[in-house]
Amino acid sequence: MSNSAVKKLGRMLLVFGCGFMLMPSVLEAHYIWIAAEAKLSPGKTKEVSLCYGEFPHRERAGRRLEEIAGIKAWVRSPSGTVTAIALAEEGNSYSAPIAPKEVGIYNITAVVDRGVVDWTKYNLGVVRAIHYARAQLALSEEEKPEAEDNLGPYLDLDIVPVTETVNPAAGSPATVRVMFKGKPLPHSKVIVHADNDWMREIKADAWGIATFTTPQAGHYVVEVIYTDWTPGEYQGKKYEATRHRATLSLESVRSKVE
């Protein structure tokens, strides 16, 4: 074999090897998120979408969307009433109708428990995988009430929006608090995804607080992963840890100064 052929083969093996090493992060990079315009209209039903994939790229039915077939969703009204949402598969998402009746902030939450999965070959072990998603919609353009009883947390792993408005202005700071089972999750890695594939990684402080700036108007998904290394058993299967993965969907709007 000539030297050029050997070098070419070496490059091919290197590319293959790098691709193989990246497989765990690629295969397990999926999460759920909620897609919707943040503004509601009085007396009108709004359809929100529960999506699965890597924002903004969605999986479709017949491919991997079935992995979240057990997804459940709820809407919490401004007065605190929680109602389960009937979901319908819509090709590349699950559709959820929201019919607002009160003025104020609506919290949409979703959970899918994928059960016990063996991800040993991806260096993740045998884990119970649980996904969470959250979004806030508003029936008015008023700022959030001062009381935090409409902020949550509402999920085991929750990214709680603490910015004054549902729609943070582009170029302005947006703040979230990462909570696990009702307590701040310190120093967690927070990843912010934009709908143009822009991404930024930040770190929460000792109180679970993370602040970031959206560079432009558009839709954003904030993501956090937390692994609880407490072993257990679920549906007759033993697992080494529980892998929690949560998202918060935000819509950043143009600054009124622009």
Short mmCIF file of C-alpha atoms in Angstrom, two decimals:
data_model
loop_
_atom_site.label_atom_id
_atom_site.label_comp_id
_atom_site.label_asym_id
_atom_site.label_seq_id
_atom_site.Cartn_x
_atom_site.Cartn_y
_atom_site.Cartn_z
CA MET A 1 0.00 0.00 0.00
CA SER A 2 1.39 3.41 -0.97
CA ASN A 3 2.10 6.16 1.57
CA SER A 4 -0.77 8.28 0.21
CA ALA A 5 -3.18 5.35 0.58
CA VAL A 6 -2.01 4.76 4.15
CA LYS A 7 -2.53 8.44 5.01
CA LYS A 8 -6.00 8.41 3.44
CA LEU A 9 -6.96 5.29 5.38
CA GLY A 10 -5.65 6.90 8.58
CA ARG A 11 -7.81 9.98 8.01
CA MET A 12 -10.87 7.80 7.40
CA LEU A 13 -10.27 5.84 10.60
CA LEU A 14 -9.78 9.08 12.54
CA VAL A 15 -13.07 10.50 11.26
CA PHE A 16 -14.86 7.24 12.02
CA GLY A 17 -13.35 7.11 15.49
CA CYS A 18 -14.35 10.69 16.27
CA GLY A 19 -17.86 10.02 15.02
CA PHE A 20 -18.08 6.91 17.20
CA MET A 21 -16.89 8.84 20.25
CA LEU A 22 -19.55 11.48 19.61
CA MET A 23 -22.37 8.93 19.39
CA PRO A 24 -23.36 9.03 23.08
CA SER A 25 -23.84 12.80 23.08
CA VAL A 26 -25.68 12.68 19.75
CA LEU A 27 -27.98 9.78 20.61
CA GLU A 28 -28.85 11.04 24.06
CA ALA A 29 -29.06 14.74 23.26
CA HIS A 30 -32.84 14.66 22.80
CA TYR A 31 -35.22 16.41 25.15
CA ILE A 32 -38.81 17.65 25.17
CA TRP A 33 -39.85 21.28 24.89
CA ILE A 34 -43.04 23.31 24.48
CA ALA A 35 -43.50 25.40 21.34
CA ALA A 36 -46.02 28.24 21.49
CA GLU A 37 -46.43 31.97 21.13
CA ALA A 38 -46.34 33.38 24.65
CA LYS A 39 -49.34 35.69 24.18
CA LEU A 40 -52.88 34.36 24.59
CA SER A 41 -56.09 35.89 23.24
CA PRO A 42 -59.32 36.19 25.28
CA GLY A 43 -61.92 33.57 24.37
CA LYS A 44 -59.68 31.86 21.81
CA THR A 45 -58.21 28.37 22.09
CA LYS A 46 -54.48 28.22 21.42
CA GLU A 47 -52.74 25.06 20.26
CA VAL A 48 -49.32 24.52 21.81
CA SER A 49 -46.94 21.81 20.63
CA LEU A 50 -44.98 19.35 22.78
CA CYS A 51 -41.86 18.55 20.79
CA TYR A 52 -39.02 16.03 21.03
CA GLY A 53 -35.57 16.36 19.54
CA GLU A 54 -32.93 19.07 19.68
CA PHE A 55 -34.46 22.52 19.43
CA PRO A 56 -35.50 23.66 16.90
CA HIS A 57 -35.26 20.29 15.12
CA ARG A 58 -38.19 17.96 15.85
CA GLU A 59 -38.49 14.20 15.60
CA ARG A 60 -41.42 12.85 13.61
CA ALA A 61 -43.89 10.01 14.07
CA GLY A 62 -42.43 6.77 12.71
CA ARG A 63 -38.94 7.78 13.73
CA ARG A 64 -38.24 8.68 17.38
CA LEU A 65 -41.34 10.62 18.41
CA GLU A 66 -42.71 7.34 19.80
CA GLU A 67 -40.07 7.46 22.53
CA ILE A 68 -42.25 10.02 24.33
CA ALA A 69 -45.59 8.33 23.64
CA GLY A 70 -46.34 8.36 27.38
CA ILE A 71 -46.03 12.14 27.69
CA LYS A 72 -48.50 13.95 29.97
CA ALA A 73 -49.20 17.67 30.22
CA TRP A 74 -51.04 20.08 32.48
CA VAL A 75 -52.04 23.75 32.51
CA ARG A 76 -52.06 25.81 35.70
CA SER A 77 -54.35 28.83 35.56
CA PRO A 78 -53.51 32.21 37.15
CA SER A 79 -55.71 31.29 40.13
CA GLY A 80 -53.83 27.99 40.61
CA THR A 81 -56.29 25.50 39.10
CA VAL A 82 -54.42 22.59 37.50
CA THR A 83 -56.04 20.77 34.56
CA ALA A 84 -54.74 17.80 32.58
CA ILE A 85 -54.47 18.45 28.84
CA ALA A 86 -55.70 15.98 26.21
CA LEU A 87 -52.87 15.44 23.72
CA ALA A 88 -53.05 14.48 20.05
CA GLU A 89 -50.17 13.35 17.84
CA GLU A 90 -49.58 15.80 15.00
CA GLY A 91 -46.78 14.29 12.92
CA ASN A 92 -43.79 16.04 14.49
CA SER A 93 -45.24 16.89 17.92
CA TYR A 94 -48.11 16.37 20.33
CA SER A 95 -50.74 19.08 20.13
CA ALA A 96 -52.24 20.52 23.33
CA PRO A 97 -55.24 22.92 23.28
CA ILE A 98 -55.25 25.76 25.82
CA ALA A 99 -58.50 27.67 26.43
CA PRO A 100 -57.73 30.66 28.68
CA LYS A 101 -60.53 32.15 30.76
CA GLU A 102 -58.66 34.27 33.32
CA VAL A 103 -56.35 37.23 32.87
CA GLY A 104 -52.82 36.47 34.01
CA ILE A 105 -50.03 33.91 33.67
CA TYR A 106 -50.63 30.30 32.59
CA ASN A 107 -47.98 27.66 33.31
CA ILE A 108 -47.83 24.72 30.91
CA THR A 109 -45.91 21.69 32.20
CA ALA A 110 -45.17 18.29 30.69
CA VAL A 111 -43.50 15.09 31.91
CA VAL A 112 -42.53 11.85 30.22
CA ASP A 113 -41.02 8.96 32.15
CA ARG A 114 -39.15 6.73 29.70
CA GLY A 115 -38.61 4.12 32.39
CA VAL A 116 -35.40 2.15 32.89
CA VAL A 117 -33.00 2.17 29.94
CA ASP A 118 -29.61 0.54 29.58
CA TRP A 119 -27.23 3.21 28.33
CA THR A 120 -24.10 1.42 29.54
CA LYS A 121 -22.56 1.47 26.06
CA TYR A 122 -22.93 5.26 26.12
CA ASN A 123 -21.15 5.46 29.52
CA LEU A 124 -24.37 6.54 31.23
CA GLY A 125 -25.14 3.25 33.00
CA VAL A 126 -28.58 1.74 33.61
CA VAL A 127 -30.76 4.73 34.37
CA ARG A 128 -34.35 5.79 34.75
CA ALA A 129 -34.79 8.63 32.24
CA ILE A 130 -37.34 11.35 32.98
CA HIS A 131 -37.95 14.43 30.81
CA TYR A 132 -39.71 17.64 31.87
CA ALA A 133 -40.81 20.76 29.98
CA ARG A 134 -42.32 24.06 30.98
CA ALA A 135 -43.55 27.28 29.37
CA GLN A 136 -45.44 30.37 30.50
CA LEU A 137 -48.21 32.00 28.48
CA ALA A 138 -49.95 35.28 29.30
CA LEU A 139 -53.47 36.57 28.68
CA SER A 140 -52.32 40.12 29.33
CA GLU A 141 -49.22 42.17 28.70
CA GLU A 142 -48.99 43.16 32.34
CA GLU A 143 -45.97 42.23 34.40
CA LYS A 144 -46.08 39.22 36.66
CA PRO A 145 -47.68 39.73 40.07
CA GLU A 146 -45.28 40.34 42.93
CA ALA A 147 -46.33 37.14 44.71
CA GLU A 148 -44.28 34.15 43.60
CA ASP A 149 -47.04 31.59 44.11
CA ASN A 150 -47.50 31.45 40.34
CA LEU A 151 -43.82 30.76 39.65
CA GLY A 152 -43.41 27.28 41.07
CA PRO A 153 -41.48 25.03 41.10
CA TYR A 154 -44.01 22.57 39.70
CA LEU A 155 -41.71 19.79 38.44
CA ASP A 156 -39.12 17.57 40.15
CA LEU A 157 -36.45 19.25 38.04
CA ASP A 158 -37.75 22.70 37.20
CA ILE A 159 -36.30 25.78 35.53
CA VAL A 160 -38.28 28.54 37.20
CA PRO A 161 -38.53 31.85 35.29
CA VAL A 162 -37.96 34.76 37.65
CA THR A 163 -37.69 37.55 35.09
CA GLU A 164 -40.35 40.23 35.59
CA THR A 165 -42.06 39.59 32.26
CA VAL A 166 -43.07 36.46 30.35
CA ASN A 167 -41.40 37.88 27.23
CA PRO A 168 -37.89 39.17 28.06
CA ALA A 169 -36.73 41.83 25.62
CA ALA A 170 -33.87 40.96 23.29
CA GLY A 171 -30.62 42.31 24.66
CA SER A 172 -31.98 42.39 28.21
CA PRO A 173 -31.05 39.95 31.00
CA ALA A 174 -33.32 36.97 31.61
CA THR A 175 -33.04 35.14 34.92
CA VAL A 176 -34.05 31.60 35.89
CA ARG A 177 -33.69 29.49 39.02
CA VAL A 178 -32.91 25.77 38.73
CA MET A 179 -34.78 23.73 41.34
CA PHE A 180 -34.67 20.03 42.19
CA LYS A 181 -37.51 18.69 44.32
CA GLY A 182 -38.29 22.15 45.63
CA LYS A 183 -34.74 23.19 46.51
CA PRO A 184 -32.23 25.29 44.55
CA LEU A 185 -29.79 23.20 42.51
CA PRO A 186 -26.41 24.92 42.95
CA HIS A 187 -23.79 25.28 40.23
CA SER A 188 -25.83 23.40 37.62
CA LYS A 189 -24.93 23.68 33.94
CA VAL A 190 -27.56 25.67 32.05
CA ILE A 191 -27.67 25.56 28.25
CA VAL A 192 -29.60 28.18 26.27
CA HIS A 193 -30.67 27.21 22.72
CA ALA A 194 -32.01 29.63 20.09
CA ASP A 195 -34.19 28.82 17.09
CA ASN A 196 -31.31 29.70 14.74
CA ASP A 197 -29.06 27.00 16.32
CA TRP A 198 -27.23 29.59 18.47
CA MET A 199 -26.28 28.10 21.84
CA ARG A 200 -24.70 29.32 25.05
CA GLU A 201 -23.64 27.47 28.20
CA ILE A 202 -23.73 29.19 31.59
CA LYS A 203 -23.41 28.07 35.19
CA ALA A 204 -25.92 28.67 37.96
CA ASP A 205 -24.71 30.15 41.21
CA ALA A 206 -24.89 28.61 44.68
CA TRP A 207 -28.63 29.41 44.82
CA GLY A 208 -29.44 27.90 41.44
CA ILE A 209 -29.74 31.33 39.82
CA ALA A 210 -28.57 31.78 36.22
CA THR A 211 -28.80 34.93 34.11
CA PHE A 212 -28.32 35.22 30.38
CA THR A 213 -29.06 37.67 27.58
CA THR A 214 -30.99 36.73 24.46
CA PRO A 215 -29.08 38.24 21.52
CA GLN A 216 -32.16 38.75 19.35
CA ALA A 217 -35.93 38.34 19.30
CA GLY A 218 -37.14 34.78 18.81
CA HIS A 219 -37.81 31.51 20.59
CA TYR A 220 -35.39 30.04 23.11
CA VAL A 221 -35.18 26.78 25.06
CA VAL A 222 -33.28 26.64 28.35
CA GLU A 223 -32.03 23.14 29.24
CA VAL A 224 -30.67 21.49 32.39
CA ILE A 225 -29.63 17.88 33.14
CA TYR A 226 -29.30 16.47 36.64
CA THR A 227 -28.35 12.90 37.57
CA ASP A 228 -29.52 11.60 40.94
CA TRP A 229 -27.21 8.70 41.81
CA THR A 230 -29.70 7.05 44.14
CA PRO A 231 -30.30 3.46 42.91
CA GLY A 232 -33.79 2.06 42.82
CA GLU A 233 -36.33 -0.12 41.05
CA TYR A 234 -39.10 0.92 38.67
CA GLN A 235 -41.65 -1.38 37.04
CA GLY A 236 -39.64 -4.42 38.14
CA LYS A 237 -36.36 -3.13 36.70
CA LYS A 238 -33.41 -2.00 38.80
CA TYR A 239 -31.51 1.16 37.92
CA GLU A 240 -28.31 2.82 39.10
CA ALA A 241 -29.43 6.43 38.85
CA THR A 242 -32.23 8.71 37.65
CA ARG A 243 -31.36 11.05 34.80
CA HIS A 244 -33.56 14.14 34.93
CA ARG A 245 -33.66 16.49 31.94
CA ALA A 246 -35.73 19.69 31.96
CA THR A 247 -36.43 22.59 29.61
CA LEU A 248 -38.04 26.01 29.83
CA SER A 249 -39.35 27.66 26.67
CA LEU A 250 -39.10 31.44 26.34
CA GLU A 251 -40.06 33.94 23.66
CA SER A 252 -37.81 36.98 23.51
CA VAL A 253 -39.38 40.07 21.94
CA ARG A 254 -37.97 43.17 20.32
CA SER A 255 -37.00 45.88 22.74
CA LYS A 256 -39.47 48.79 22.78
CA VAL A 257 -36.48 51.10 22.48
CA GLU A 258 -35.58 49.71 19.04
#
